[in-house]
CSV table of C-alpha atoms in Angstrom, one decimal:
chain,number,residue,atom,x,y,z
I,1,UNK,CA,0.0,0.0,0.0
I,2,UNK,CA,2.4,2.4,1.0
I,3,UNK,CA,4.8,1.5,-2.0
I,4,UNK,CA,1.8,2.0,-4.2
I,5,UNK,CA,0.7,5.5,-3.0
I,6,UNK,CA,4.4,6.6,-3.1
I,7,UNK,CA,4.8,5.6,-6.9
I,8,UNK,CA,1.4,7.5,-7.6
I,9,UNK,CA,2.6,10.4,-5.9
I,10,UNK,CA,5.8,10.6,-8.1
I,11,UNK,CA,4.0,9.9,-11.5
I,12,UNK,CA,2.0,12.9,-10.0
I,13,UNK,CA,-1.3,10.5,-10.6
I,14,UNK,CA,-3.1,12.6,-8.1
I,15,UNK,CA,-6.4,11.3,-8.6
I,16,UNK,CA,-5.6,8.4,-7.7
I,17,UNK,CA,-4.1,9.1,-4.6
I,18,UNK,CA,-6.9,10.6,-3.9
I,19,UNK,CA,-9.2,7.6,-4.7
I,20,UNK,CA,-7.1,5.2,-2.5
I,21,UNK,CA,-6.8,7.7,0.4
I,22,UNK,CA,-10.4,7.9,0.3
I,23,UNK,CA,-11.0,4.3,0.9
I,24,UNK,CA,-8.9,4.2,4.1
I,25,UNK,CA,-10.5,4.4,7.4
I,26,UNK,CA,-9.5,7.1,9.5
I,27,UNK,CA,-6.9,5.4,11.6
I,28,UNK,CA,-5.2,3.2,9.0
I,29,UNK,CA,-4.5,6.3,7.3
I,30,UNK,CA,-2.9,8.0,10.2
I,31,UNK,CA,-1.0,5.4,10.6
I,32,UNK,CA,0.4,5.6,6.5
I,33,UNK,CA,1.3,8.7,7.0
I,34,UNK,CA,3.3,7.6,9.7
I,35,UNK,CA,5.3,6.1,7.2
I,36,UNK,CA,5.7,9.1,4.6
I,37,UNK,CA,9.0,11.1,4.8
I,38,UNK,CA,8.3,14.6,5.0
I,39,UNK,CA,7.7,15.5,1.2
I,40,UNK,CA,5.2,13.0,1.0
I,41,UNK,CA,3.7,13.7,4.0
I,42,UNK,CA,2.7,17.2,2.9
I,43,UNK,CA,1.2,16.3,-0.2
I,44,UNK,CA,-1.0,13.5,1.3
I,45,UNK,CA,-2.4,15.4,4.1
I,46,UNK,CA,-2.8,18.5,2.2
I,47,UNK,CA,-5.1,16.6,-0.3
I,48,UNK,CA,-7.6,15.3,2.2
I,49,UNK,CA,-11.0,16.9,2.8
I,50,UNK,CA,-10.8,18.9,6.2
I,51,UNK,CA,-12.8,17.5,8.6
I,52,UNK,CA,-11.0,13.8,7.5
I,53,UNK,CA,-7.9,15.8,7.9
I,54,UNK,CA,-8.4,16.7,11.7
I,55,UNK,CA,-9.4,13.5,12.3
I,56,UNK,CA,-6.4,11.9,10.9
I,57,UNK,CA,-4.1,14.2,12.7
I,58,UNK,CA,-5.7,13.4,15.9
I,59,UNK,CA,-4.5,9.4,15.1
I,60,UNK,CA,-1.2,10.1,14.2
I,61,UNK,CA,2.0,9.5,16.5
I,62,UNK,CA,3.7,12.5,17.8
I,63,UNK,CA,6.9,12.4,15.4
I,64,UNK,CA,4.3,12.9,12.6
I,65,UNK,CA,2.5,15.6,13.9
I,66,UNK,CA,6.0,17.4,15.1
I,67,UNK,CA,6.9,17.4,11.2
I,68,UNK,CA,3.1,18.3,10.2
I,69,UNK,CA,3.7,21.5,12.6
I,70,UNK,CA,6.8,22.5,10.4
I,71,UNK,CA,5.1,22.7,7.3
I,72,UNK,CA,1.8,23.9,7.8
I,73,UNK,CA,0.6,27.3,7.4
I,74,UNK,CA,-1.2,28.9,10.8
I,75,UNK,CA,-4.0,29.4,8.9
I,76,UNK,CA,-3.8,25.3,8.3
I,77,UNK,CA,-3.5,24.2,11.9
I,78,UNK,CA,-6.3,26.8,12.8
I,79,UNK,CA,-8.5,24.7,10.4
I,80,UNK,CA,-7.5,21.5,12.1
I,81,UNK,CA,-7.3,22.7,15.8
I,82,UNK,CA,-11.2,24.0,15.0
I,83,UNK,CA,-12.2,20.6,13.6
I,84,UNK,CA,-10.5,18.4,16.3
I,85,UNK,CA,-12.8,17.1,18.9
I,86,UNK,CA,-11.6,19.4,22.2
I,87,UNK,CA,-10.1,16.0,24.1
I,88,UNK,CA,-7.8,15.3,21.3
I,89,UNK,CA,-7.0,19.1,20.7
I,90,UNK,CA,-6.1,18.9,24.5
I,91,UNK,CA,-4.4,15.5,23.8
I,92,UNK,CA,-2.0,16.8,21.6
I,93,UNK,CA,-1.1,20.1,23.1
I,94,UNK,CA,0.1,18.4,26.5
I,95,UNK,CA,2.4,16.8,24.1
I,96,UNK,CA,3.7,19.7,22.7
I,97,UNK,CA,6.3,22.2,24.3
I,98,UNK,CA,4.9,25.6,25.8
I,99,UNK,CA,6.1,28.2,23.5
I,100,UNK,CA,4.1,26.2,20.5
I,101,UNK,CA,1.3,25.9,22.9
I,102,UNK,CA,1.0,29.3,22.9
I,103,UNK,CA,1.3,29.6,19.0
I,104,UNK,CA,-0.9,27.2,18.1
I,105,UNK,CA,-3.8,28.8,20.7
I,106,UNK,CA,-3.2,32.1,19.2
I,107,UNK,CA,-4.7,30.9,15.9
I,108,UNK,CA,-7.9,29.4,17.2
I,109,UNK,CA,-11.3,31.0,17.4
I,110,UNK,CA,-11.9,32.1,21.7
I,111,UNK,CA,-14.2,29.7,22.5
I,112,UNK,CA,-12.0,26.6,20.9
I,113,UNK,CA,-9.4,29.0,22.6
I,114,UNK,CA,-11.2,29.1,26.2
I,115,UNK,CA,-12.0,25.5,26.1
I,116,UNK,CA,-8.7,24.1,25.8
I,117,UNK,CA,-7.2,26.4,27.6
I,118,UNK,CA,-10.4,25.0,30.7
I,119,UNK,CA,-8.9,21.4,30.3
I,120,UNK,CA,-5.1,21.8,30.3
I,121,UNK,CA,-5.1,22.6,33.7
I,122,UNK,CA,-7.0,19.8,35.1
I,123,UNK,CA,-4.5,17.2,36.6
I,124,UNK,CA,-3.3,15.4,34.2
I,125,UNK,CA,-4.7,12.0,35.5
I,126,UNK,CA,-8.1,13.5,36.3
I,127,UNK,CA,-11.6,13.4,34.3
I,128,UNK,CA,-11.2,16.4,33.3
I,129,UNK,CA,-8.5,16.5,31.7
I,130,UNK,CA,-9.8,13.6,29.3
I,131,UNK,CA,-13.3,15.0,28.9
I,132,UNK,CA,-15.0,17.1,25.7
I,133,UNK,CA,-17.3,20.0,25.9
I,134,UNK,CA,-19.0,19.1,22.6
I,135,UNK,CA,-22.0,17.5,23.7
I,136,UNK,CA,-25.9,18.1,22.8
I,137,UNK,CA,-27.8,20.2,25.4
I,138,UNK,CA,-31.4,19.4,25.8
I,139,UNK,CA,-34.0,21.6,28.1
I,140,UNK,CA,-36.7,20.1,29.8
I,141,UNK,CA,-39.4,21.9,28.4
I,142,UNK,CA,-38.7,21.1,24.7
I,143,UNK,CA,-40.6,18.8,22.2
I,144,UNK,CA,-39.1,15.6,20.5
I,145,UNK,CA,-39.6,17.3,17.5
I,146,UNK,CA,-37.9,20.5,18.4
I,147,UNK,CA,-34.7,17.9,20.2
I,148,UNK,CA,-34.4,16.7,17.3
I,149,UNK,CA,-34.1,19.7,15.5
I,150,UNK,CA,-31.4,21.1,17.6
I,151,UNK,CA,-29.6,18.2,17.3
I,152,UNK,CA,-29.7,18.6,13.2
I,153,UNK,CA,-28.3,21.7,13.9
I,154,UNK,CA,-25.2,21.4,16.5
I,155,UNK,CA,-24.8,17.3,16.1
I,156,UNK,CA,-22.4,17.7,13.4
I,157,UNK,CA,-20.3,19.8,15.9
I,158,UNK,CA,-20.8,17.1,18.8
I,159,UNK,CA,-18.8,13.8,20.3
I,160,UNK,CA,-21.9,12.1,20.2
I,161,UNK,CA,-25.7,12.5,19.4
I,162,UNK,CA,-27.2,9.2,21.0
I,163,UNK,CA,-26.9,10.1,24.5
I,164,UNK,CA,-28.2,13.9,25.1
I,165,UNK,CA,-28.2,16.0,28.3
I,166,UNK,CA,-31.3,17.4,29.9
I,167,UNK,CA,-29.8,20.8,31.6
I,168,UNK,CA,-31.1,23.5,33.1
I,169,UNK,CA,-28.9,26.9,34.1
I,170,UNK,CA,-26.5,24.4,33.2
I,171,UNK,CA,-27.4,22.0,36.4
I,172,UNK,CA,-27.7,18.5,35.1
I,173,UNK,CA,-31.4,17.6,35.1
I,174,UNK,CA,-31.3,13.8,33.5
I,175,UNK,CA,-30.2,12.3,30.1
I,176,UNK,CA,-32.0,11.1,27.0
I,177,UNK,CA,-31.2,8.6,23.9
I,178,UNK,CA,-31.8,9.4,20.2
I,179,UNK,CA,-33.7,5.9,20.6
I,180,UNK,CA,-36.3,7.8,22.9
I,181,UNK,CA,-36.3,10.3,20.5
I,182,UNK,CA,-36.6,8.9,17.0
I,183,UNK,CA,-39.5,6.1,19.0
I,184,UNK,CA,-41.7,8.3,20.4
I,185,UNK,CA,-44.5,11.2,19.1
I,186,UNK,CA,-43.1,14.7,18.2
I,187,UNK,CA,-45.5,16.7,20.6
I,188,UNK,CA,-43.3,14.6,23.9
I,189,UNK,CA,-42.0,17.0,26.3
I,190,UNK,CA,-38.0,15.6,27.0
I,191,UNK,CA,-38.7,16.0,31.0
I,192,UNK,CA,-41.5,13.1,30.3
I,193,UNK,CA,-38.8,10.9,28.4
I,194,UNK,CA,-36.0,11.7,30.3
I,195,UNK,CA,-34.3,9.4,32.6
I,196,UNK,CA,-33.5,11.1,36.1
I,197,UNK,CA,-31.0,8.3,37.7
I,198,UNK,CA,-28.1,8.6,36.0
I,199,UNK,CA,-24.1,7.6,36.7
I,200,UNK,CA,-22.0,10.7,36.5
I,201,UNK,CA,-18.2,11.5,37.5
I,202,UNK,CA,-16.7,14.7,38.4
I,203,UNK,CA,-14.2,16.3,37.0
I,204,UNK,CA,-11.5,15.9,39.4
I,205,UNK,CA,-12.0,12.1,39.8
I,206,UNK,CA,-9.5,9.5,38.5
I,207,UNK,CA,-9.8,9.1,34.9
I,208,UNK,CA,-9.1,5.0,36.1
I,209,UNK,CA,-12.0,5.3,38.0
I,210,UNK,CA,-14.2,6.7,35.0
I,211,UNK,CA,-13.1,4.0,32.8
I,212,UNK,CA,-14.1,1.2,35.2
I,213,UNK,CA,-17.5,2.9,34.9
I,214,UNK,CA,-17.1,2.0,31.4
I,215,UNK,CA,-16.4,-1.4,31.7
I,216,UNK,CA,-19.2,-2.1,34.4
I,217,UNK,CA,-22.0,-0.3,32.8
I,218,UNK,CA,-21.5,-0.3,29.2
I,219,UNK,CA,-21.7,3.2,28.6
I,220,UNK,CA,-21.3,5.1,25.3
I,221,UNK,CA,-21.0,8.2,27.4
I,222,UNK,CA,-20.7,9.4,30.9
I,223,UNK,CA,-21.4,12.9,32.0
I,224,UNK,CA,-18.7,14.9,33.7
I,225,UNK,CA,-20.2,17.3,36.6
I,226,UNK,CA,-18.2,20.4,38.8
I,227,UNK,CA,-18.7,20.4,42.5
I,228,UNK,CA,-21.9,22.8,42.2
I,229,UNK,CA,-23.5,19.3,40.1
I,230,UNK,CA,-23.2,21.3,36.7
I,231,UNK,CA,-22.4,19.3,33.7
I,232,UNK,CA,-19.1,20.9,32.4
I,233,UNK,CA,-18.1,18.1,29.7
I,234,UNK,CA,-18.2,14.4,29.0
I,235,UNK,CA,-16.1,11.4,28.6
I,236,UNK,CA,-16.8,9.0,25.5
I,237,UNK,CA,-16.2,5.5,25.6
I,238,UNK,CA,-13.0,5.9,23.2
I,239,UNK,CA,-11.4,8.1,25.8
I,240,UNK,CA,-12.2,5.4,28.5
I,241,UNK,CA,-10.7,2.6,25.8
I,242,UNK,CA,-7.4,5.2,25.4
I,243,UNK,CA,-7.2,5.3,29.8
I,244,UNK,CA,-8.1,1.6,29.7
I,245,UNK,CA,-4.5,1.0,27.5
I,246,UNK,CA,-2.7,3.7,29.4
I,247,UNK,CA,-3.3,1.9,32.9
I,248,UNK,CA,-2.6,-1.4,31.4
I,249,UNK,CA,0.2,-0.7,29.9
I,250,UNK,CA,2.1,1.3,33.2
I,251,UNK,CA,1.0,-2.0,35.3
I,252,UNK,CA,2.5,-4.7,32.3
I,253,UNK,CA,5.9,-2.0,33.0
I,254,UNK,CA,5.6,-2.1,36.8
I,255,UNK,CA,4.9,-6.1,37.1
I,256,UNK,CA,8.0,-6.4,35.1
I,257,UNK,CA,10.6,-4.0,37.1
I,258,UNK,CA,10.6,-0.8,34.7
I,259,UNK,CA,9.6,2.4,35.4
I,260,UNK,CA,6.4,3.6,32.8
I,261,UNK,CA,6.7,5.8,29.4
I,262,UNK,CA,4.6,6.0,26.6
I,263,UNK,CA,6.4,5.7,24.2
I,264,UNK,CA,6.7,3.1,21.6
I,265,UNK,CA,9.2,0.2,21.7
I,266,UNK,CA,10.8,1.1,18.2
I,267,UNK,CA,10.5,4.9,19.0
I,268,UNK,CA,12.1,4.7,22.1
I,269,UNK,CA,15.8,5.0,22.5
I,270,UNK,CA,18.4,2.5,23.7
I,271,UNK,CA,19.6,5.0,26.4
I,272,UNK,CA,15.6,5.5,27.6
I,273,UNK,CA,15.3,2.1,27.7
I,274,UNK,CA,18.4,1.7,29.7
I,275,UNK,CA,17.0,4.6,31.8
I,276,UNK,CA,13.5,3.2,32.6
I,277,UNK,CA,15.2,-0.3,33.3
I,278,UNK,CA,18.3,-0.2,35.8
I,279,UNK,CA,16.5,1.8,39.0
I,280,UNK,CA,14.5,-1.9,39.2
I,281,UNK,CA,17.3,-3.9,38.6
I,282,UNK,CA,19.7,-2.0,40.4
I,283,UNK,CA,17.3,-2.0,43.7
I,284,UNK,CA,16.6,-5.6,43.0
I,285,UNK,CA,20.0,-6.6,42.6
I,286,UNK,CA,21.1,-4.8,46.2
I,287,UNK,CA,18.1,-6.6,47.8
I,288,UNK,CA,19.1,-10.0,46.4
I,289,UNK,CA,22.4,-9.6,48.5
I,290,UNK,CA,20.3,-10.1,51.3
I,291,UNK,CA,20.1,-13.6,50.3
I,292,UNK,CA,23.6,-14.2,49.8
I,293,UNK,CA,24.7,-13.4,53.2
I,294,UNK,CA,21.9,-15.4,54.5
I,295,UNK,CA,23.6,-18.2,52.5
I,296,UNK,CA,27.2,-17.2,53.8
I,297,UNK,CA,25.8,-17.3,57.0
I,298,UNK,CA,25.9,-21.1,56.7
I,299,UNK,CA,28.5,-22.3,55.1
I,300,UNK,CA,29.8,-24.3,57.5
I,301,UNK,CA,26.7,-26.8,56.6
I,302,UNK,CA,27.9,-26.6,53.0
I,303,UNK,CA,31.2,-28.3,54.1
I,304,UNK,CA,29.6,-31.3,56.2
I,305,UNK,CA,26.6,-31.4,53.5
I,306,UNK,CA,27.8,-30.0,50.4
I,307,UNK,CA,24.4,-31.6,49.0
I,308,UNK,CA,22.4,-28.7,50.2
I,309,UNK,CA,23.5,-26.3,47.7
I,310,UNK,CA,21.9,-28.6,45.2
I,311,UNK,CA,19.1,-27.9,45.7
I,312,UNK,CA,18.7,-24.1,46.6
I,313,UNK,CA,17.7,-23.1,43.1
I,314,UNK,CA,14.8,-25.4,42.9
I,315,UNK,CA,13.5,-24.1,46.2
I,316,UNK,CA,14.2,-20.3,45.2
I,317,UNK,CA,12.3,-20.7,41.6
I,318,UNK,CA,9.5,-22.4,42.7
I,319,UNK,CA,9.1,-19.6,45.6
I,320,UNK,CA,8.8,-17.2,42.9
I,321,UNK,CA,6.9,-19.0,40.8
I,322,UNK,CA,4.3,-19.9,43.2
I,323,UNK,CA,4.2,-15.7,44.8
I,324,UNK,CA,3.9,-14.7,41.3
I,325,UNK,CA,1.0,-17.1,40.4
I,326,UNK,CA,-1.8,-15.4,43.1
I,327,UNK,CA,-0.2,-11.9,42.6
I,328,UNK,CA,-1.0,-12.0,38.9
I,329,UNK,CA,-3.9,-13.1,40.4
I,330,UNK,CA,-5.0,-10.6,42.9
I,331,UNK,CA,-3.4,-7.6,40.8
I,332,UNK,CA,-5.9,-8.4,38.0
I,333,UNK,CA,-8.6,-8.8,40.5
I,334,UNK,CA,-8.2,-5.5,41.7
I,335,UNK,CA,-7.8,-3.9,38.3
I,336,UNK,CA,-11.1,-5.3,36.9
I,337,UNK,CA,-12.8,-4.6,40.3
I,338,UNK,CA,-13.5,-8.0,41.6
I,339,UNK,CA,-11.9,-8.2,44.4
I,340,UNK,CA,-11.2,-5.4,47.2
I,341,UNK,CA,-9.1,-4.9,50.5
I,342,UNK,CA,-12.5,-6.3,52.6
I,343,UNK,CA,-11.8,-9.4,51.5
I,344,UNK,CA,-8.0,-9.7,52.7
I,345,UNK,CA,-8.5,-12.7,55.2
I,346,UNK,CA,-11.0,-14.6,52.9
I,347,UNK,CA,-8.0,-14.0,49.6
I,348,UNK,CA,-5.3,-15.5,52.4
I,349,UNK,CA,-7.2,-18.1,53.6
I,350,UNK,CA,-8.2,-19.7,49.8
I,351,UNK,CA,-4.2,-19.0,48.8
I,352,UNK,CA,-3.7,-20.3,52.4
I,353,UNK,CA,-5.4,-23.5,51.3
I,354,UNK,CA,-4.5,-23.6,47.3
I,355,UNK,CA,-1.0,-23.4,48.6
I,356,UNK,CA,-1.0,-26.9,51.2
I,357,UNK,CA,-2.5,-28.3,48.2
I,358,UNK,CA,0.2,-27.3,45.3
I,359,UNK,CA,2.9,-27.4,48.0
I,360,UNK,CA,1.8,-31.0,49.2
I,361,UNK,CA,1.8,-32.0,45.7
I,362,UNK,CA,5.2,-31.1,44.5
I,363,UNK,CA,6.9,-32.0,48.1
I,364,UNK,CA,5.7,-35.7,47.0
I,365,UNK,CA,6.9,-35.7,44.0
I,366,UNK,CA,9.9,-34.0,44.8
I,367,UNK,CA,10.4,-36.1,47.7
I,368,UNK,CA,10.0,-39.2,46.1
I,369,UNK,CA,12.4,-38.1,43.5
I,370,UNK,CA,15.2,-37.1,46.0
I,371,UNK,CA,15.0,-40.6,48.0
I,372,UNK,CA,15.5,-42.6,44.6
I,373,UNK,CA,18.7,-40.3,43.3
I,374,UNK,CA,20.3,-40.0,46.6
I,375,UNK,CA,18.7,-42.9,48.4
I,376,UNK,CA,18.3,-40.4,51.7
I,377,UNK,CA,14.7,-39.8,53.2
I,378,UNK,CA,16.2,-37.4,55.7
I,379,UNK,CA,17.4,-35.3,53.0
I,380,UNK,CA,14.2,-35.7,51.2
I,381,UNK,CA,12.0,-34.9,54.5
I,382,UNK,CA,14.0,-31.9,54.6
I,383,UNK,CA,13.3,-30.3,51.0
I,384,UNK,CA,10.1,-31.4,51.0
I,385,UNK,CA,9.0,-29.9,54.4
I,386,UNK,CA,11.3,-26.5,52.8
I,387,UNK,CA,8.9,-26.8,49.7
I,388,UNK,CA,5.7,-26.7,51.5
I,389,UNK,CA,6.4,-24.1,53.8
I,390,UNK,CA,8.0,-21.7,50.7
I,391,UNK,CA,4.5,-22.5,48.8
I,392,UNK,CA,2.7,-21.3,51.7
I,393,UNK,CA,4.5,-18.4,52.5
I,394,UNK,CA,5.2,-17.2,48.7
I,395,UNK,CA,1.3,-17.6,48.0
I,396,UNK,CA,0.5,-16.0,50.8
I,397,UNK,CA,3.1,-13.2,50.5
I,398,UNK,CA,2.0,-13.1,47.0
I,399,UNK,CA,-1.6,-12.3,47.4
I,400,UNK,CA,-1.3,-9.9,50.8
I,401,UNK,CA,1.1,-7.3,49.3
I,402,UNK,CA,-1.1,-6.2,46.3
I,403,UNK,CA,-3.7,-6.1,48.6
I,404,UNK,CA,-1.8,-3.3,51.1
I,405,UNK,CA,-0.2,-1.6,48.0
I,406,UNK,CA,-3.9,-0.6,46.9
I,407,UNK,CA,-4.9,0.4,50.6
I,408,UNK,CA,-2.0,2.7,50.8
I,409,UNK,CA,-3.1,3.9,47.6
I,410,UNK,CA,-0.6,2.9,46.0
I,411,UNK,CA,-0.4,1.2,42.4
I,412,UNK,CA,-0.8,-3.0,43.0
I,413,UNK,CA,1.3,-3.8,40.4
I,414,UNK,CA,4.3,-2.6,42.0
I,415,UNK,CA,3.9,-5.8,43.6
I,416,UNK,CA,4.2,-8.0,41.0
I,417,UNK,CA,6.6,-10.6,39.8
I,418,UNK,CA,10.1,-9.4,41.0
I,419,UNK,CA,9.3,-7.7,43.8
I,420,UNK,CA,7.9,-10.5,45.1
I,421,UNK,CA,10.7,-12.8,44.1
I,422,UNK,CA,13.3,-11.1,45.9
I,423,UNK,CA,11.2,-11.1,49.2
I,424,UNK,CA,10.3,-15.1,49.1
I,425,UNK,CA,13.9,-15.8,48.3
I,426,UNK,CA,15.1,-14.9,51.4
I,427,UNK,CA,12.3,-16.7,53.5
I,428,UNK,CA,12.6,-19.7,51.4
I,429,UNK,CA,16.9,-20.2,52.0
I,430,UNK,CA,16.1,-19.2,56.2
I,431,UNK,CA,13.1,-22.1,56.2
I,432,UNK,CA,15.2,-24.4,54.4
I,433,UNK,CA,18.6,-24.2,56.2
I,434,UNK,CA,16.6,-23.9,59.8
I,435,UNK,CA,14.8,-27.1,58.8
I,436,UNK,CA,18.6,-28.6,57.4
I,437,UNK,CA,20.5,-27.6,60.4
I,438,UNK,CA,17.3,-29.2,62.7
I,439,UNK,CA,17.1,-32.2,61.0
I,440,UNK,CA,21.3,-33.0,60.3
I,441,UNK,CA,21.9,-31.2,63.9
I,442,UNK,CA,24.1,-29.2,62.3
């Protein structure tokens, strides 16, 4: 595709181009235009129709839009800022450094002007900065038939027509579907159709929190209300997909030891993903010395039974195997909502239970293993007993620290695999050299 377009811009076929760009949804485009170099780049986006261009723009990665900036007129980004949807206006000037801010705002009309300038400073994290104030005001004393005339009117300009607001002196009265509309007669007044129990946020909530309205209650749209209950914006489910990605993305970084960016793999740099990778491993690494001077500490049981060291490793992985199993599990639990910090001592006494099990299961096989290699049940009482006992603890361990991460208020999946790790490695070599040096009478 990409090869083609570029051969029909250089036989200057321009029709063409303009007949394949037309058959492209909005996002695979932005995405080929990723691809153009900066010639290129130009001439495509300068031959799409405007309201397609601001939509594309919106799409496109911020290297693309960086070199869009350089060649476009202000009179061009004053069409697109116009066009854009406020939330992804707002999107892209957080991206964008302060002196162009100001540039770009200088070109737009004062209310685009005021409205962006409303959201950028909401929190950066909060509702409000993810919501759009282009939304379809109804009042309760209107018709179907003149509802539906307004929205003819200022839908085109709108996130969204099927849901519709039911306001008065801007204090949220209810909302209202374009089903209710379009199925019912003309003469209806809205305050008979319109539904009064409604799910709102406000605008200083977490936008994590909005989005696992989402995901509960199927919205399309949620309304966005100030302190004084006046609707100020709202927050389409799009937005809630884009926070959705965000969150899961920072807790896939933070389950695996780095700290969270945004940007691409292939976009990123080797030395930013050095950056956002040693503070873990560096922090781990110093922890994990812990267990090597527990391991010192005993070394005089290494020279009467150097068969201890064997099997060390086999106890340590299956500790962090086992912590990292219900830590997986409880740090999804809590991200989809399921499970909560009430339910600490009924999560610790299933993992207490899962874990006898699993634990009893691979001490016997284990055991039996040990006592046909070696031919020593005392050394494959010992391992086996060490097993259990890390099972129980990792699991355990494993499920309570998400658990109080989330109490503090702090993000779960900083308590994920290699945190955890480190911790159960040190309880599992003191169990199992306590147990040795009880058993041997070392």
């Amino acid at each position: 595709m990409i090869n083609e377009l570029i051969e029909k811009i250089e036989s200057k076929d321009y029709k063409s181009v303009h007949e394949m760009l037309a058959k492209q949804y909005t996002v695979d485009l932005a995405d080929l235009l990723d691809e153009l170099d900066v010639k290129n780049l130009a001439i495509v986006f300068r031959m799409l129709e405007k309201e397609q261009a601001a939509e594309v723009f919106s799409y496109m990665d911020n290297d693309s839009r960086q070199r869009l900036l350089e060649i476009l007129s202000s009179k061009e980004l004053d069409v697109i800022l116009d066009l854009m949807a406020t939330d992804d206006a707002v999107d892209f000037l957080e991206d964008m450094p302060a002196n162009v801010v100001t540039k770009l705002l200088e070109t737009v009309d004062s209310k685009t002007r005021s409205d962006i300038n409303r959201l950028l400073q909401y929190p950066e994290d909060s509702v409000g900065s993810i919501m759009t104030t282009e939304f379809v005001e109804l009042y309760p004393e209107m018709t179907v038939k003149q509802a539906l005339d307004k929205i003819r009117t200022v839908g085109i300009d709108s996130e969204t027509i099927y849901t519709c607001y039911v306001v008065e002196r801007k204090k949220l009265l209810g909302i209202i579907t374009a089903k209710d509309l379009i199925t019912n007669p003309v003469d209806t007044l809205i305050k008979d159709l319109m539904t009064d129990n409604f799910i709102y946020v406000q605008v200083l909530d977490d936008q994590e929190y909005a989005a696992k309205l989402f995901r509960r209650y199927d919205f399309l749209a949620l309304p966005v209300l100030d302190k004084d209950k006046r609707i100020v914006g709202i927050v389409t489910f799009d937005d809630a997909m884009d926070v959705l990605v965000e969150e899961t993305t920072e807790d896939m970084h933070l389950m695996a030891a780095m700290s969270s960016h945004s940007e691409s793999y292939l976009k990123t740099t080797v030395f930013e993903h050095a950056r956002h990778r040693v503070f873990w491993l560096l922090l781990l690494m110093l922890s994990a010395s812990i267990t090597g001077s527990i391991i010192a500490d005993y070394e005089d049981a290494f020279l009467v039974l150097p068969l201890l060291v064997s099997f060390i490793p086999m106890l340590m992985d299956t500790g962090g195997n086992s912590g990292s199993q219900s830590s997986t599990l409880i740090i999804r639990g809590l991200a989809v909502d399921e499970i909560h910090f009430n339910d600490f001592f009924k999560i610790l006494w299933i993992e207490f239970r899962v874990s006898l099990l699993v634990g009893s299961a691979l001490a016997i096989a284990n055991g039996i293993r040990i006592f046909l290699v070696y031919k020593s049940l005392d050394f494959a009482i010992v391992v086996s007993i060490s097993l259990i006992s890390t099972v129980v603890i990792s699991k355990l361990v494993g499920s309570m620290l998400p658990l109080l991460a989330g109490k503090l208020k702090l993000d779960p999946a900083i308590m994920a695999a290699p945190l955890i790790t480190t911790i159960v490695d040190t309880c599992s070599i003191i169990i199992y050299f306590k147990i040795a040096t009880t058993v041997f009478a070392l």
